[in-house]
Amino acid sequence: MQDFRTDMADERRDIYKKANNLENEIPGIKCAELQKKENVKLTVVDILDKQGEKALGKPIGKYMSFDLEKLNLADEDEIEDISEIISKDLKEIVKAQIDDDGEILIVGLGNQFVTPDSLGPKVVSEIEVTRHLIKYAPECVVPGARSISAVAPGVLGTTGIETFEIIKGIVDNVKPKLLVVIDSLASKSIQRISSTIQISNTGIVPGAGVENARKELSRKTLGIPVISIGVPMVVDLATITDDCLNLFITKLQDEAKSNDYLNTLKNQDKYEDIKSALIPDNYNMIVTPKEIDELIENMKEIVARSINYAI
Amino acid sequence: MQDFRTDMADERRDIYKKANNLENEIPGIKCAELQKKENVKLTVVDILDKQGEKALGKPIGKYMSFDLEKLNLADEDEIEDISEIISKDLKEIVKAQIDDDGEILIVGLGNQFVTPDSLGPKVVSEIEVTRHLIKYAPECVVPGARSISAVAPGVLGTTGIETFEIIKGIVDNVKPKLLVVIDSLASKSIQRISSTIQISNTGIVPGAGVENARKELSRKTLGIPVISIGVPMVVDLATITDDCLNLFITKLQDEAKSNDYLNTLKNQDKYEDIKSALIPDNYNMIVTPKEIDELIENMKEIVARSINYAI
Amino acid sequence: MQDFRTDMADERRDIYKKANNLENEIPGIKCAELQKKENVKLTVVDILDKQGEKALGKPIGKYMSFDLEKLNLADEDEIEDISEIISKDLKEIVKAQIDDDGEILIVGLGNQFVTPDSLGPKVVSEIEVTRHLIKYAPECVVPGARSISAVAPGVLGTTGIETFEIIKGIVDNVKPKLLVVIDSLASKSIQRISSTIQISNTGIVPGAGVENARKELSRKTLGIPVISIGVPMVVDLATITDDCLNLFITKLQDEAKSNDYLNTLKNQDKYEDIKSALIPDNYNMIVTPKEIDELIENMKEIVARSINYAI
Amino acid sequence: MQDFRTDMADERRDIYKKANNLENEIPGIKCAELQKKENVKLTVVDILDKQGEKALGKPIGKYMSFDLEKLNLADEDEIEDISEIISKDLKEIVKAQIDDDGEILIVGLGNQFVTPDSLGPKVVSEIEVTRHLIKYAPECVVPGARSISAVAPGVLGTTGIETFEIIKGIVDNVKPKLLVVIDSLASKSIQRISSTIQISNTGIVPGAGVENARKELSRKTLGIPVISIGVPMVVDLATITDDCLNLFITKLQDEAKSNDYLNTLKNQDKYEDIKSALIPDNYNMIVTPKEIDELIENMKEIVARSINYAI
C-alpha cells in the first residue's frame, strides 16, 4: 500500500487518483463536494467496499471533511454558525448508529501539555456531561435526557498504558452504546492545520496523527459503534520537503529545463538523504502556523459545541 | 459516629480524645511523634483493631502524617531533602505490600482546573512511567526495572463517571499489583493546607476532601493493596466558624464572663443559623492561603519525587 | 477613620450608617438602587463633597456597583446580556471624561499566576487594541476608530517596581487621554466574590484588595482622568470571624441570653486574640468559593466585553 | 546587505564566508570555539570594527553562543551544571559594563500565550527581584545586595504599544544602570531550536525573531548598556525549503546529474514561486520540534538560573 502520510480520506483520494492517473472516480469510492456556507466547504468521501478500502487504506464508511476558512479570525457569531452547521451532520451520523436516548461516551485523545496534540482533552473539558446527574441528581436534568460521559485518557508516553486498554476498561464498566472519539490527525496540507474537521463513522487508531500507530478503537475491538472526529494539527516536515522537491521538478519540466534523471526521480520518494540532511535525528520536526494557539481555541469551541448540540 | 470534618487520622485522634476527655491513649490506637528534621515532624497513628477503627472512623492501618513547616519558602535543596526523607518511609510501606518488581499503578485524583483540587493530576504528570518502555522499548530501561503506570481519571463532575468505575476498568486491564492514590484532603487546621502529607496503607474514598463521599478505592473493592497519599488543601468555612465560636466561649469562660447558656452551647455544633447567615447557599466556601499556587507547586515536587525515589 | 475592610462604596455606606445609627442618608452622600434585570442589581453611591469623602474614606465621585446573581451558572447568552447592560453605563462614564476619539489606555492590575488576583491581566488579554493598527496599518481599522492600548504591568512582588512607576512611564510616552484600570477588590460579603463589578470615575490604589496599599493611580498623580473597574475577589478571614462573632452576640441578645460584657464587646473589634489563635502568622488567609476559577472566567468575559463595547 | 534570515552571529559568519568563498577569517571578525563540557559548545564571534559590522549586519560587540546538546533529555543535575557554566561568562559580561552594585532591569520580550514566543516572560517570572525589598523591607536582603527588577512588557500585537516605548518609560522612571533583555530569535538551523543561547553585549531589536522588526533596545536609544540573551525558537519554513532545494541541487551536481540551468539557480533565492505554492498566504508557517514545550521548560530554567547566579 501507498504511504499516504495523511489521515484525511479526501487527500488520500486525490493522491491515489494522481498516482494512478485516474480521471474518473476510484472504483469503490464515491465523492461529493458541498459549499455549506461562504467559508465552509464539505467534502464527503464514501468508501463503499473492499476495493475502495484497499485503495485508500481506510475502513469502509463515510468520511466528511469540513474546511473552515480563516478560522483564526472567526468571531463568536461565526463560531456559533459553523458549530450549528456541523452539528446537524453529526446528529445524522449519531442517529444512524443509536437511539435518541442511547448512552454516549466522549473520548478526547492526546496530550494536553503538547499544544498541537491538546485538542482532544480541551474539547472534553467543554462537554456537558449528564451521566452522573441522571444517576445521582435526576431532578437536575430534563426527563429523557441522554446519558453523556467524557474522558481524556492521556497518552502512552505519560501514562505507560495503551489508550485502548484504558478505554476498553471504561467501556466494560460504563457500557455506553456509542463512542465519539476526538483526535489530532496528520494532513499533507498546511492550510488545513486546525482548520478542517473530519467526521467519520468508522473507528480511529490513537496517535496516528502525531505518535506511532497503536491499537484501534472501533466496533471490531470495542463491540460498539465508534464515531471519530479528527482535526489535522501538524504536517510532517518530511512531507513538506517532498512536496517542495516535486513542485520544483514539475516547474523545471514546465519550463523544459528538467532532464531525464529528474523526470524519473519525481514522485518517487527517493530523497531520503536530503531529508536526513535537513531534519535532525533526535527530533520529530513539525510544521505549524505561528497562530496555532489561537486556532486551537476556536477549533475547540466549534468541536465542543457541535458535539453538545448534536447529542 | 462523630462528624470529624477532617480526613487526617491524627486530628481525629485529638478530637476524639478531647470530646471524650481521655488523658490516656484511645483503646485500639497507638500514636508516636518523631522530629525527622528541624522543619519536618512525623506523626504516626496506628489503628490496631475494630475498636480503634470505630473510634476514628477510619479503617485499620498505619497513618503517617508529615508536617512540613514554611513550605512556601522552601528552596530546591530543601525540597530535595524533604523528598528523600519521605521517600524512605514510603519505600518501607511499599515493600511491606509487594515485591521489588511488582507492577504499580499511580492514580492522581482531583480536578486539574480547580486549583485546590489539582494536586493529584499535577503529581501524575511528574511520575516517571516505565510500563510502555518495558513493553515496547526494553532497551530504554535498566533490566529488572519495575513497571510503573500513571493515570489522572478526572472527577465525577467533569467525566460523569465514578472514579471507582474508571479505576476498576483500568485495574482489570492493566493488572497492577499495587495502587498508589494521591488525593486532596480536608483538615481542620489552616496551617496544614498544602503543608502536610498523610501516607496510609489503607484505601481512600475519592473526593472525601472536597466533594461528596464516593465509592472507596481499597483492597476490598479492587482486590489489590492501596497506598494513599493525601494532602490537606482546604478547610471548610463552617469548620472555621465553629472553631471561632468555641474559642470565643472558652475565652469568656476563662475570664469568668460566660453564662450558663453559653456553657451548654459550647462544643455542641448548634450554630447552624449563624453559619447559614454567614455562608451563602449556592457556594462551597473554602478557606485557603493566598499563597496556595506556590504551595501546590512545592508540594507537587515533593510528592512526585518521594514516589519516584521510593519505587 | 473607621477601618472598613472593604473597597466597595455601598458596603462602606452601610457600615457607616449602622455604626452611627443613621436612619437618613449620610450627609454628602447620595444613593440609588436600580433593578436592571432580574439578576442584575445596580447600586449607585455618589460622594458629593468633602463631608461624604471623609465619611466613606473614598474620593468624591460616582461609584456604581452591579451585583450579578448566580454568575457561575451564566451561559453565553446571559454573559452577552449583562455585558451590554454594563457597557451602556460605562460608555456614559467614559463620555463624561473624554471625546469620542480620545485615546484610552487600559491597565490590568494584579498577578496572573495567583488565581484571585488574576482578573486584571486576564481582561487585558481580551481587549481589542487598535493603537498599533492606527499607527502602522491604518487600512485595517475603520476611519476615526479610537486608539486603544492595554498593558498588564505585573505586581510589585514579581517586578520589584511600583505599579505607579511603570504606569507613569508608559503614560508619559504613550500620552493617552484616559486610563481605565481593572483591579481585584476586597469586600465584606462572601456573596459578592467575583459576582459584583464596581465602576467609578475616581482613581484606584493598586493592591488595595489583596496587597498592601501603594501609590494611587488618579488624575492627581497622572494628570489624566482615571476610571476604575473593580471586582471583589477575596474576603479576609478576619472579616469573617468578626462577622461571625457579631452575628453570634446579636443572636444571644435576641434570645435574651447575652450579658453585659458581651453587649459592650459587640461591634468593637476586640477579638484580636481569637483571630490570632485561628489564623496562622505566616499566611494571608482568604475565603473564596471553590468555584472561583469558573467565576473568574465568566467575570473576565463580562468585563472585557463591557469595555470593548463601551469604547 | 545579504538577507541572512538568522539572528545568530556565528551562522551569519558561516553564510558570509560561504557566499564569498572565504577560506580565512572575515576582516573585522574574530572567532573562537570552545568545548565547555561534553555537551556544551561555546562559539564566540567578535565583531571588531565597522567592516565586520557591515559584513554580518550586526553591531560591533561580542556574541557568545552556547550550543546545548539533547537539552530535552537534561535532568535537574545537568540543568544546574549548564546554568553554572553560562552564568560565569554572563557574569564577566555584566562586570565589564557596571559596578557590582549597579541596578539591573531584566526585560523578558515576547508573547507568553504563543508557545515559541513565550521564553522571555517565562524567564522573567523566575527572576529573583530585590528592588522592592531594598526599598521597603531592607531587613529581608543581605546588606549590599544588588537592586534587581524585572518586567515582561508584552508584544505590540496585544498591547498596541511599541516595546521600546514601554521600556523607555520604565527606564526613565526606574533608572537602572544596565538592561538585560531576553528574547526569542530566528535561526537557520533546526537543531538549535530552544537548544542554543546567544549572549551579546549589544542591544536587541524586539521581535526580530518572530515578528516584524521594531525600534531597537540599545545604549544608543536608552542611554544605558544593554546585554541581550537570545534563544532561537523557530525556523522559518521558507528557510527550510531554500535549504532543501540547495541540498538537492548540490546532490545532483555531486552525482553529475545536474544541468546548466540548475547550476545557475543554486544559492540564488529564486524559488519564490515554489515557496508561495507551498506556504499559504494568511499564515506565518514555522518549523518546530514537537517536543518544544519540554525544551522551553528546560531552557527557561537554564536562562533564569544563569541570570540569578550571575547577578
CSV table of C-alpha atoms in Angstrom, one decimal, chain C residues 105 112-113 121 124-125 127 129-132 135-136 148-153 156-162 164-166 168-170 172-174 214, chain D residues 105 112-113 121 124-125 127 129-132 135-136 148-153 156-162 164-166 168-170 172-174 214:
chain,number,residue,atom,x,y,z
C,105,LEU,CA,-5.0,53.1,27.9
C,112,GLN,CA,-1.8,36.5,36.7
C,113,PHE,CA,-0.3,33.5,38.5
C,121,PRO,CA,-4.3,40.6,33.4
C,124,VAL,CA,-6.3,42.9,29.3
C,125,SER,CA,-5.6,39.8,27.1
C,127,ILE,CA,-9.1,43.8,24.9
C,129,VAL,CA,-6.2,47.1,20.9
C,130,THR,CA,-6.1,49.4,17.9
C,131,ARG,CA,-3.3,51.8,18.6
C,132,HIS,CA,-0.6,49.9,16.6
C,135,LYS,CA,-0.2,53.8,13.6
C,136,TYR,CA,1.2,51.1,11.3
C,148,ILE,CA,-6.8,51.8,22.4
C,149,SER,CA,-3.8,50.3,24.1
C,150,ALA,CA,-3.6,47.8,27.0
C,151,VAL,CA,-1.0,46.7,29.5
C,152,ALA,CA,-0.7,44.3,32.5
C,153,PRO,CA,2.2,45.8,34.5
C,156,LEU,CA,5.5,44.8,43.0
C,157,GLY,CA,6.3,41.3,44.4
C,158,THR,CA,7.3,40.0,41.0
C,159,THR,CA,8.6,43.1,39.2
C,160,GLY,CA,10.3,44.9,42.1
C,161,ILE,CA,8.8,48.1,40.7
C,162,GLU,CA,5.8,50.1,42.0
C,164,PHE,CA,2.6,53.6,39.7
C,165,GLU,CA,6.2,53.9,38.4
C,166,ILE,CA,5.5,51.6,35.5
C,168,LYS,CA,3.6,56.7,34.9
C,169,GLY,CA,6.4,55.9,32.5
C,170,ILE,CA,4.0,54.4,29.9
C,172,ASP,CA,4.4,59.8,29.7
C,173,ASN,CA,5.4,58.0,26.5
C,174,VAL,CA,2.0,56.9,25.1
C,214,ARG,CA,0.5,51.6,47.3
D,105,LEU,CA,16.4,45.8,35.0
D,112,GLN,CA,3.5,34.4,26.8
D,113,PHE,CA,0.4,32.9,25.1
D,121,PRO,CA,8.0,36.2,30.0
D,124,VAL,CA,11.1,36.9,34.0
D,125,SER,CA,8.7,35.0,36.3
D,127,ILE,CA,13.9,36.1,38.3
D,129,VAL,CA,13.8,40.6,42.2
D,130,THR,CA,15.1,42.6,45.1
D,131,ARG,CA,14.4,46.3,44.2
D,132,HIS,CA,11.2,46.5,46.3
D,135,LYS,CA,13.3,49.9,49.2
D,136,TYR,CA,10.6,48.7,51.5
D,148,ILE,CA,17.1,43.8,40.6
D,149,SER,CA,13.8,44.5,38.9
D,150,ALA,CA,12.1,42.6,36.0
D,151,VAL,CA,9.3,43.2,33.6
D,152,ALA,CA,7.5,41.4,30.7
D,153,PRO,CA,6.1,44.3,28.6
D,156,LEU,CA,2.9,45.2,20.1
D,157,GLY,CA,0.0,43.0,18.8
D,158,THR,CA,-1.6,42.6,22.3
D,159,THR,CA,-0.6,46.0,23.9
D,160,GLY,CA,-0.8,48.3,20.9
D,161,ILE,CA,2.3,49.9,22.2
D,162,GLU,CA,5.9,49.6,20.9
D,164,PHE,CA,10.6,50.4,23.0
D,165,GLU,CA,8.0,53.0,24.3
D,166,ILE,CA,7.1,50.9,27.3
D,168,LYS,CA,11.8,53.7,27.7
D,169,GLY,CA,9.1,54.9,30.1
D,170,ILE,CA,10.2,52.3,32.7
D,172,ASP,CA,13.2,56.8,32.7
D,173,ASN,CA,11.4,56.2,36.0
D,174,VAL,CA,13.4,53.3,37.5
D,214,ARG,CA,10.9,47.3,15.6
